[in-house]
mmCIF file of C-alpha atoms in Angstrom:
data_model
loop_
_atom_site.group_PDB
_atom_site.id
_atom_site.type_symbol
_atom_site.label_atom_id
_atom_site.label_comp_id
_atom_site.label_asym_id
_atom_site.label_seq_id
_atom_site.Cartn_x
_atom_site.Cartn_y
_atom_site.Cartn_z
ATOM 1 C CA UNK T 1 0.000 0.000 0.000
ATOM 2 C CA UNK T 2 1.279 3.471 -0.698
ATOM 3 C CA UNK T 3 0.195 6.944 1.513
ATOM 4 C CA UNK T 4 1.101 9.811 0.126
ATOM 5 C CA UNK T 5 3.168 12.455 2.445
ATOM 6 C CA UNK T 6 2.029 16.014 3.673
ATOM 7 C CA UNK T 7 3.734 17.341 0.675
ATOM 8 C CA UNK T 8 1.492 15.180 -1.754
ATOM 9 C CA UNK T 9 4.131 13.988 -4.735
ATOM 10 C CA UNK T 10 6.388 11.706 -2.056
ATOM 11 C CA UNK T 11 4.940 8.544 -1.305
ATOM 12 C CA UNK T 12 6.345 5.579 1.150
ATOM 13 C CA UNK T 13 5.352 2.005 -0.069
ATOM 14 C CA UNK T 14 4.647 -0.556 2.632
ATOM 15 C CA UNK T 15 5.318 -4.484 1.431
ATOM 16 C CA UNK T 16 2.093 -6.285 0.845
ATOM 17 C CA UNK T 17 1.099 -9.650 -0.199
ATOM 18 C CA UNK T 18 -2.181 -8.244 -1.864
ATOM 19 C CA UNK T 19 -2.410 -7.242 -5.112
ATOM 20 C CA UNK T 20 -2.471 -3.645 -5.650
ATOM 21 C CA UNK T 21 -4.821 -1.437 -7.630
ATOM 22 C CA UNK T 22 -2.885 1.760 -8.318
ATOM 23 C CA UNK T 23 -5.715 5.116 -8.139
ATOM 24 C CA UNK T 24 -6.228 6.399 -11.614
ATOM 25 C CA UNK T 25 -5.675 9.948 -12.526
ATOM 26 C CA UNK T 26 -9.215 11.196 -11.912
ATOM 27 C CA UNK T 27 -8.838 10.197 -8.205
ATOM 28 C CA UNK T 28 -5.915 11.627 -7.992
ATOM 29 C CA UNK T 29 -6.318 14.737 -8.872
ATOM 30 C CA UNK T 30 -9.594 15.415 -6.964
ATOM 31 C CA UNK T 31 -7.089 14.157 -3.735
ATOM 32 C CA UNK T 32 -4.378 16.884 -5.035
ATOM 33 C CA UNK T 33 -2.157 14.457 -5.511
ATOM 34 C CA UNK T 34 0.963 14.177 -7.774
ATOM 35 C CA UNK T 35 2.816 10.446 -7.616
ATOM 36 C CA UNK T 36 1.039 7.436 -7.814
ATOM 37 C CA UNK T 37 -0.902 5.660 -5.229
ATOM 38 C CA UNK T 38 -1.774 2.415 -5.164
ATOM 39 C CA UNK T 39 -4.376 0.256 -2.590
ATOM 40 C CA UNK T 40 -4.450 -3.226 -1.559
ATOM 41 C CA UNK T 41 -7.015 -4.954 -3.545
ATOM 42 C CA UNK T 42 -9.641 -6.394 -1.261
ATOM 43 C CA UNK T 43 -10.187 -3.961 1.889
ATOM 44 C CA UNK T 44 -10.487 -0.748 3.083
ATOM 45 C CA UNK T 45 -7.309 2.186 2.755
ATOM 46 C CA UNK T 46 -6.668 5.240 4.770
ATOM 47 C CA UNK T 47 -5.098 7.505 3.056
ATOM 48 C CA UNK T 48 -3.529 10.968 3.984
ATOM 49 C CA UNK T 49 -3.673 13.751 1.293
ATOM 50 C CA UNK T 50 -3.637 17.556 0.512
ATOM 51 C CA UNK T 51 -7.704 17.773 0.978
ATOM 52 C CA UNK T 52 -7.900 15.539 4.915
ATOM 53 C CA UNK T 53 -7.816 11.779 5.584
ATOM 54 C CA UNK T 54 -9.592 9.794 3.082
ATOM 55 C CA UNK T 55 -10.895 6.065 2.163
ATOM 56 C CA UNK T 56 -10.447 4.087 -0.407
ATOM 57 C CA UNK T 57 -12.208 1.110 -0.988
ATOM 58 C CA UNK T 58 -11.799 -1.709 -3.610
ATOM 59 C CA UNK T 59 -14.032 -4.358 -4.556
ATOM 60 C CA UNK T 60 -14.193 -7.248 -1.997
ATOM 61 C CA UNK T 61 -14.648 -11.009 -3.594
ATOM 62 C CA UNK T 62 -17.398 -12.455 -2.308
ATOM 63 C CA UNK T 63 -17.254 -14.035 1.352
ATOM 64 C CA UNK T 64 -18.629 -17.988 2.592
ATOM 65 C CA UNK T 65 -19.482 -18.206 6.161
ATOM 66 C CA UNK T 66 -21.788 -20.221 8.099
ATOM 67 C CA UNK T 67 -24.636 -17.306 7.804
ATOM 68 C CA UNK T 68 -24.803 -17.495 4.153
ATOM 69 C CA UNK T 69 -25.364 -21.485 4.377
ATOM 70 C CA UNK T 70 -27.938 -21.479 7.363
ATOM 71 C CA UNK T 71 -30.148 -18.282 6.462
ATOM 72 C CA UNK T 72 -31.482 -19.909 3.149
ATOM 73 C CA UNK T 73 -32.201 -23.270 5.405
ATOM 74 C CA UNK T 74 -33.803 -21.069 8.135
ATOM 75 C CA UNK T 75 -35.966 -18.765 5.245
ATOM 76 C CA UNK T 76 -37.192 -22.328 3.774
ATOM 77 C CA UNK T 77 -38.080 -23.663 6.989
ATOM 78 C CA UNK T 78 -39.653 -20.909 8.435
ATOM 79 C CA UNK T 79 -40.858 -18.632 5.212
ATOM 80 C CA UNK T 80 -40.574 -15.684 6.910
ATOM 81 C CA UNK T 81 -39.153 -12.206 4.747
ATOM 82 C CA UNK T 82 -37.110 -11.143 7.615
ATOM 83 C CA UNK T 83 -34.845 -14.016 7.449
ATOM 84 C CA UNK T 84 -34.192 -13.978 3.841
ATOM 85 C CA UNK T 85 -30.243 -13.708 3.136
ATOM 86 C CA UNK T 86 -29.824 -10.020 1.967
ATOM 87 C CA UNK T 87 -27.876 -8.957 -1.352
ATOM 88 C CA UNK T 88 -24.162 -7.535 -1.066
ATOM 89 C CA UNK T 89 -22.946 -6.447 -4.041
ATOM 90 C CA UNK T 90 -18.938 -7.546 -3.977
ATOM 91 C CA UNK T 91 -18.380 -6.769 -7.715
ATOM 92 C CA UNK T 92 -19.422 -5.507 -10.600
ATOM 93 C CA UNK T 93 -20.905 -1.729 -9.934
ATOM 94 C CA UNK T 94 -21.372 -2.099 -6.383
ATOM 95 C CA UNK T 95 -19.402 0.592 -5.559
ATOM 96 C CA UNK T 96 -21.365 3.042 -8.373
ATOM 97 C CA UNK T 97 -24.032 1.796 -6.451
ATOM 98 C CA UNK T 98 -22.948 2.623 -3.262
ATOM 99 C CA UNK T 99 -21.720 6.266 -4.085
ATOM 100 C CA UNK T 100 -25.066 6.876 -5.627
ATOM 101 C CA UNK T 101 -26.430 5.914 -2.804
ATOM 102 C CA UNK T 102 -24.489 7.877 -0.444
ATOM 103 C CA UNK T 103 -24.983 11.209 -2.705
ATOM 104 C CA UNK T 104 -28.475 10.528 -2.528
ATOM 105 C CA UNK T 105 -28.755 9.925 1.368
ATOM 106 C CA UNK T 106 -26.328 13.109 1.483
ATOM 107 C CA UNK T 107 -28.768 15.398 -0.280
ATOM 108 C CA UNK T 108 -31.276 14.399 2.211
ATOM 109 C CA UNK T 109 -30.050 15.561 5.033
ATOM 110 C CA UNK T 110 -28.640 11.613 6.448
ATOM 111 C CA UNK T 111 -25.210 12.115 8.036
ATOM 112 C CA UNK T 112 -22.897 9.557 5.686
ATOM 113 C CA UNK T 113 -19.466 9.742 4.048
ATOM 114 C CA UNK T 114 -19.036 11.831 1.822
ATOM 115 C CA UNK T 115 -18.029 10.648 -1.916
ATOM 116 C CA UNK T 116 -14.974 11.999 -2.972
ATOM 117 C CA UNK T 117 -14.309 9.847 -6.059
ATOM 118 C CA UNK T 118 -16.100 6.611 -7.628
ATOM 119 C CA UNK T 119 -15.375 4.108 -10.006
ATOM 120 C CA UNK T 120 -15.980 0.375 -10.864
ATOM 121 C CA UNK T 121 -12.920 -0.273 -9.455
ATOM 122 C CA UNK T 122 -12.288 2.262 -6.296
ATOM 123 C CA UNK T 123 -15.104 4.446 -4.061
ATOM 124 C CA UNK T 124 -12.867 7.037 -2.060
ATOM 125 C CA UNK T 125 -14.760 8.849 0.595
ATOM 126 C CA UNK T 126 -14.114 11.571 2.810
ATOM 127 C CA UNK T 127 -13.413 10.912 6.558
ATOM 128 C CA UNK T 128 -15.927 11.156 9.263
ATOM 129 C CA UNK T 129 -13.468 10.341 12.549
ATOM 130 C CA UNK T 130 -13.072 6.993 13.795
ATOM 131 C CA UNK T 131 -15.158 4.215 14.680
ATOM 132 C CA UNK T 132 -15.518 3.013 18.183
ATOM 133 C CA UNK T 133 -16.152 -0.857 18.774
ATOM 134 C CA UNK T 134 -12.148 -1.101 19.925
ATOM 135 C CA UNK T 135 -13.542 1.626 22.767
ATOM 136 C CA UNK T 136 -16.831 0.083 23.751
ATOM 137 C CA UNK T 137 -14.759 -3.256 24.004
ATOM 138 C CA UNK T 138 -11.829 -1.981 26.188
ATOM 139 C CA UNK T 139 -11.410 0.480 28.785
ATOM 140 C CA UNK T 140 -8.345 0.730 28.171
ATOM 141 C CA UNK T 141 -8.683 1.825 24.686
ATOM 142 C CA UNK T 142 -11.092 4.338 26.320
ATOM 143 C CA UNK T 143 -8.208 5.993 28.065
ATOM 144 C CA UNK T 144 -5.928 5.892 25.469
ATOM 145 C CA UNK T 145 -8.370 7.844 23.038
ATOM 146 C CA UNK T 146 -9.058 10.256 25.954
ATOM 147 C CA UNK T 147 -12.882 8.856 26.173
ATOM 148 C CA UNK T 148 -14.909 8.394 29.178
ATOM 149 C CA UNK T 149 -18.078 6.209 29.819
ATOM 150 C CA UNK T 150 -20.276 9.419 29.547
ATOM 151 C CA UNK T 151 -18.563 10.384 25.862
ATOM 152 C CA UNK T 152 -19.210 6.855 25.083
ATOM 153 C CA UNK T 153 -22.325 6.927 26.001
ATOM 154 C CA UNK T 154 -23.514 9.940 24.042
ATOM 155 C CA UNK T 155 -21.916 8.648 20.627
ATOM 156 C CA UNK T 156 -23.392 4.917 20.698
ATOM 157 C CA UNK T 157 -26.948 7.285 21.316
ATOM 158 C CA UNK T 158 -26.160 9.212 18.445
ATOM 159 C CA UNK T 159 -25.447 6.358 16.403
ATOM 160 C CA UNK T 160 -28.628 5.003 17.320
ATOM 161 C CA UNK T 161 -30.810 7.686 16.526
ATOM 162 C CA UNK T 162 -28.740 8.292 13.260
ATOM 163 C CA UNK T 163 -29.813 4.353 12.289
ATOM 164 C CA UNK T 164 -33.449 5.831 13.903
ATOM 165 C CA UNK T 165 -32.887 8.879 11.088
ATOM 166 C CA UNK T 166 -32.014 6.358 8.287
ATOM 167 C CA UNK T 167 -35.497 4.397 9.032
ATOM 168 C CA UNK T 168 -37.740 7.483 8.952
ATOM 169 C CA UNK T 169 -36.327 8.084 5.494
ATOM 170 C CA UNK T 170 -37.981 5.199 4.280
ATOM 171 C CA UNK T 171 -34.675 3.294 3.977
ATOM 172 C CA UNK T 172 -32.305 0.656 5.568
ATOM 173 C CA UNK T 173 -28.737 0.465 6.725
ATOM 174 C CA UNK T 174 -29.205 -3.587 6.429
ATOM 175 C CA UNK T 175 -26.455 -4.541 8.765
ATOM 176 C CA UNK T 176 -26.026 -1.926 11.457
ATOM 177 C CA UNK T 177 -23.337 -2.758 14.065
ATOM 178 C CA UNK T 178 -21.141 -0.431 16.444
ATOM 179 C CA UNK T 179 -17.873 -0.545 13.462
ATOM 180 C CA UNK T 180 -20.343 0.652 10.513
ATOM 181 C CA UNK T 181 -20.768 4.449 12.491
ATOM 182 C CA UNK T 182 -17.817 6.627 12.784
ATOM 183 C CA UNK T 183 -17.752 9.631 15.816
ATOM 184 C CA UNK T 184 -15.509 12.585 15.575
ATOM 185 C CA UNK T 185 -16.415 13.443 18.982
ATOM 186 C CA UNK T 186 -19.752 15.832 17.591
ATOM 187 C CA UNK T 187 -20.777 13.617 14.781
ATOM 188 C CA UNK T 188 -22.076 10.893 13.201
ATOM 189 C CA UNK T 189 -21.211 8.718 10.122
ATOM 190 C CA UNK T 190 -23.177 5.870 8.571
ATOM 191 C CA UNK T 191 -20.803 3.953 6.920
ATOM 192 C CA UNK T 192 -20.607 0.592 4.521
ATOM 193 C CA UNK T 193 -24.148 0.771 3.540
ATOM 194 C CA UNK T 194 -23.273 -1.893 0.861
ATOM 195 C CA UNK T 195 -26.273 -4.432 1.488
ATOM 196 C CA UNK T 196 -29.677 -4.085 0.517
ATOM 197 C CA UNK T 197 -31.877 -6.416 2.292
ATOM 198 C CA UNK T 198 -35.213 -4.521 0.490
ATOM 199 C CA UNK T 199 -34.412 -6.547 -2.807
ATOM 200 C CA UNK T 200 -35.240 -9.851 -1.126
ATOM 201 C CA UNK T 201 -38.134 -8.245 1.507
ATOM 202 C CA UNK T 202 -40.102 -5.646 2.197
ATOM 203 C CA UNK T 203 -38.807 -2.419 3.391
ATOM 204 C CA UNK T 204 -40.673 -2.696 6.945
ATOM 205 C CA UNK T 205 -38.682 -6.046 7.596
ATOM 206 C CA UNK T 206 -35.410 -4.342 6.880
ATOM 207 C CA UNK T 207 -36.512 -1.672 9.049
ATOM 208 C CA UNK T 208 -37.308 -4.305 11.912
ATOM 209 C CA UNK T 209 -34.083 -6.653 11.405
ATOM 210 C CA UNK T 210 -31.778 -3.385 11.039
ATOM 211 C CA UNK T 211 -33.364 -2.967 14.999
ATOM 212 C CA UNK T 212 -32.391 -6.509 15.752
ATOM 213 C CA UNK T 213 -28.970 -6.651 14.532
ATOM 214 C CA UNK T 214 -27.990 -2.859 15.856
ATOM 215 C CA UNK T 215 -29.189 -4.269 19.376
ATOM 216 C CA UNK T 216 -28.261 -7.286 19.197
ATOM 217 C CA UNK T 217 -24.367 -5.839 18.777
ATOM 218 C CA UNK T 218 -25.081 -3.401 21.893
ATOM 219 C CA UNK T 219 -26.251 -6.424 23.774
ATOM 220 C CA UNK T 220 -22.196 -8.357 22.726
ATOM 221 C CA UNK T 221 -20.195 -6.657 24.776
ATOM 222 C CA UNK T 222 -21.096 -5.298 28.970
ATOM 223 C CA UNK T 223 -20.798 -1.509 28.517
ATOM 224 C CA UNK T 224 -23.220 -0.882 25.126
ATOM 225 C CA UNK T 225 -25.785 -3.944 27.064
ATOM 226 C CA UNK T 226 -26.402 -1.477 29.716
ATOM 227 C CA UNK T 227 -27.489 1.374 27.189
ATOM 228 C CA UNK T 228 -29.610 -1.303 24.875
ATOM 229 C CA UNK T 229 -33.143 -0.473 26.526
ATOM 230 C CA UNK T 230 -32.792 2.961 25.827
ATOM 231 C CA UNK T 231 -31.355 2.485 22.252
ATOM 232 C CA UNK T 232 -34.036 0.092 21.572
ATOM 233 C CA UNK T 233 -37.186 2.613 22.838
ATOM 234 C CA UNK T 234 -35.607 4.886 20.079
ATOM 235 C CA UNK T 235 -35.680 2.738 17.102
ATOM 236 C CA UNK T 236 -39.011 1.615 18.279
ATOM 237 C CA UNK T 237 -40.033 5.339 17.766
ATOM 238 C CA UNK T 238 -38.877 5.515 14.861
ATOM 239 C CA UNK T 239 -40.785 2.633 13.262
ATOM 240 C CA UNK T 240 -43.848 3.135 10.992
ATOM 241 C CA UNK T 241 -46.566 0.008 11.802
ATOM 242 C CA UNK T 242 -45.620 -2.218 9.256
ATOM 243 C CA UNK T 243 -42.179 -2.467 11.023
ATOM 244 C CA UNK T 244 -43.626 -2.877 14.276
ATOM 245 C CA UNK T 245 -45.624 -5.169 13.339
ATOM 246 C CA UNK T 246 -42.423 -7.367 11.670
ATOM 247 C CA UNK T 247 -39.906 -6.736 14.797
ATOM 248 C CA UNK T 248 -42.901 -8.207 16.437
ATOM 249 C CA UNK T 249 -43.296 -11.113 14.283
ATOM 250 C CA UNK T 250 -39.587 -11.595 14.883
ATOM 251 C CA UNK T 251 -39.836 -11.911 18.590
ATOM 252 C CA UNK T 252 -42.819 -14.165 18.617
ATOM 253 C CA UNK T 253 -40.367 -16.690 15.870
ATOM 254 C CA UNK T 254 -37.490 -15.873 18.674
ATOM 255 C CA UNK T 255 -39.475 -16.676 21.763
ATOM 256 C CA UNK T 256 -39.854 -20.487 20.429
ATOM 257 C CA UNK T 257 -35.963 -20.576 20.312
ATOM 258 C CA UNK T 258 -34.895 -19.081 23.709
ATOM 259 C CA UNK T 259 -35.140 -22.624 25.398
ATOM 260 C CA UNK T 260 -32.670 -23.985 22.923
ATOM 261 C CA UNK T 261 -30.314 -21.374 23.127
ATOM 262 C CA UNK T 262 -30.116 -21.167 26.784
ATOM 263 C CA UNK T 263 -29.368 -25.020 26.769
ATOM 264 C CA UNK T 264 -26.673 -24.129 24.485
ATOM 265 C CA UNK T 265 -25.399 -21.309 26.584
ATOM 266 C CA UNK T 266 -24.805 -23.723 29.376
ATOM 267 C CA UNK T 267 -22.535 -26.207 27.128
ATOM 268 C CA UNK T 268 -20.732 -22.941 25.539
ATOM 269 C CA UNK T 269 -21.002 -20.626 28.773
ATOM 270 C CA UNK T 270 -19.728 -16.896 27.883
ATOM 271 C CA UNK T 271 -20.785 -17.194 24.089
ATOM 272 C CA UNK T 272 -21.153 -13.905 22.697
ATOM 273 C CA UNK T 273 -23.168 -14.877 20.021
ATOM 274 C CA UNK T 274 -26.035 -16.373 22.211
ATOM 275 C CA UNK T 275 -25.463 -14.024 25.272
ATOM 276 C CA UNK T 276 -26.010 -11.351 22.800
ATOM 277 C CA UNK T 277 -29.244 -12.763 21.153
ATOM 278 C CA UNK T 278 -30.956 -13.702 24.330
ATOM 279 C CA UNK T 279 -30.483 -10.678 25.629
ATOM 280 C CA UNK T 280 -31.304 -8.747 22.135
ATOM 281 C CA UNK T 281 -34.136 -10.659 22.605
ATOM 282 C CA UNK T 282 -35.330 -9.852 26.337
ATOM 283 C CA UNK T 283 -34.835 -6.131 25.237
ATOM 284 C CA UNK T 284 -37.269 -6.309 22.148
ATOM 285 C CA UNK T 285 -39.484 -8.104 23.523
ATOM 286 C CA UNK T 286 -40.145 -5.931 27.223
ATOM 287 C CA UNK T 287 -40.663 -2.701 24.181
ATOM 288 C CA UNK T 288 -42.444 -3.871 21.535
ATOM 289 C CA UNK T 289 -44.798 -4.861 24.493
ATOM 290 C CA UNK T 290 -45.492 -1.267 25.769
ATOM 291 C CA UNK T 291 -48.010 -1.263 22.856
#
């Protein structure tokens, strides 16, 4: 990987076993910059350049995990929308796709990156301060970034009622956890909004799992489970009632699975996985019962 220095023409090349995708002249210049660059293939760059910090990121090949096999299964099984396997775009024009979606969500007022330069092959956006799952995990990281419980706190909030923001648009972030929201210490900034869950469901069940999944990743680790309650009320809020009406449907389908998963939890005790859904799921269910 190369970073450009302050001055902008140097550049210091790091060894990598990637292959490298050098930035072509267009995103160059609107970085102000004068040697070549190139970016690991694959990922995610920060870069440092005349106009601020920025990212680059490259297409990502397509990824085979356990959720991809089981969610089809599960959909099948139980034919319910909200467990259908959203799409990802990993090639092609996903990342046209994403910068027109992040101009779009710009012009409306929704606090994401902002698109610097976009390609088939590169989407470079502007910084918006770092992201914070290292803090929420660690105290020690806390201290080292100069953040206390309070500041923490008040950005995982504000990431929540950005997500809240997102829904009341009428859209979906699609896979909402703490490292997709950067905080520069005043604001928030949606990031990798590269699914799209509404092409395989409705928009009201991408609403409702977007809730799940955001607190279902507060509920992972001790500090965000104590704020979970709170950040769930909010997203409730923010729900229209088709969306209610799905989280709900998603409890009542959870509700038939706690048993089994606290058996598990006894053979696997401190699982974060299942001490972060049955908990998820305690917290849904106590506020979509208010109504």
């Amino acid at each position: 990987m190369s970073f450009p220095s302050a001055g902008g023409g140097h550049t210091v090349r790091a060894m990598t076993t990637r292959p490298s995708l050098p930035l072509p002249p267009a995103a160059l210049d609107a970085l102000g910059l004068d040697g070549p660059v190139a970016v690991e293939r694959g990922g995610v760059a920060r870069i440092e350049t005349p106009v601020g910090v920025v990212w680059a990121k490259t297409v990502e090949p397509p990824r085979r995990n356990v959720n991809a096999a089981i969610l089809p299964v599960l959909a099948r099984l139980m034919p319910l929308p909200i467990l259908r396997r959203g799409t990802a775009g990993k090639g092609g024009d996903t990342l046209l796709r994403q910068a027109e979606r992040l101009r779009d969500l710009a012009a409306r007022g929704v606090p994401v990156a902002r698109v610097i330069h976009a390609d088939r092959d590169v989407l470079i956006t502007a910084d918006g301060g770092p992201t914070l799952e290292g803090a929420v995990r660690d105290s020690r990281r806390r201290e080292r970034r100069g953040l206390n419980d309070a500041d923490l706190r008040t950005a995982l909030l504000a990431m929540t009622r950005a997500l809240a923001g997102l829904h009341r648009h009428g859209t979906a972030h699609g896979r909402p956890k703490i490292r997709d929201f950067a905080w520069d210490g005043a604001r928030v900034t949606i990031l990798d909004l590269e699914e799209r869950p509404w092409e395989v469901m409705p928009m009201a069940d991408a609403q409702a799992r977007d809730a799940f999944i955001w607190v279902h990743d507060l509920c992972g680790l001790p500090f965000s489970r104590a704020l979970a309650p709170e950040a769930a009320t909010i997203l409730w809020e923010a729900l229209d009632d088709e969306a209610r009406a799905s989280l709900r449907r998603l409890m009542r389908l959870m509700r038939r699975g706690r048993g089994p998963a606290r058996a598990m939890l006894r053979l696997l005790p401190g699982n974060r996985e299942l001490v972060a859904g049955l908990a998820a799921y305690d917290v849904l269910r106590e506020t979509v019962s208010r109504e």
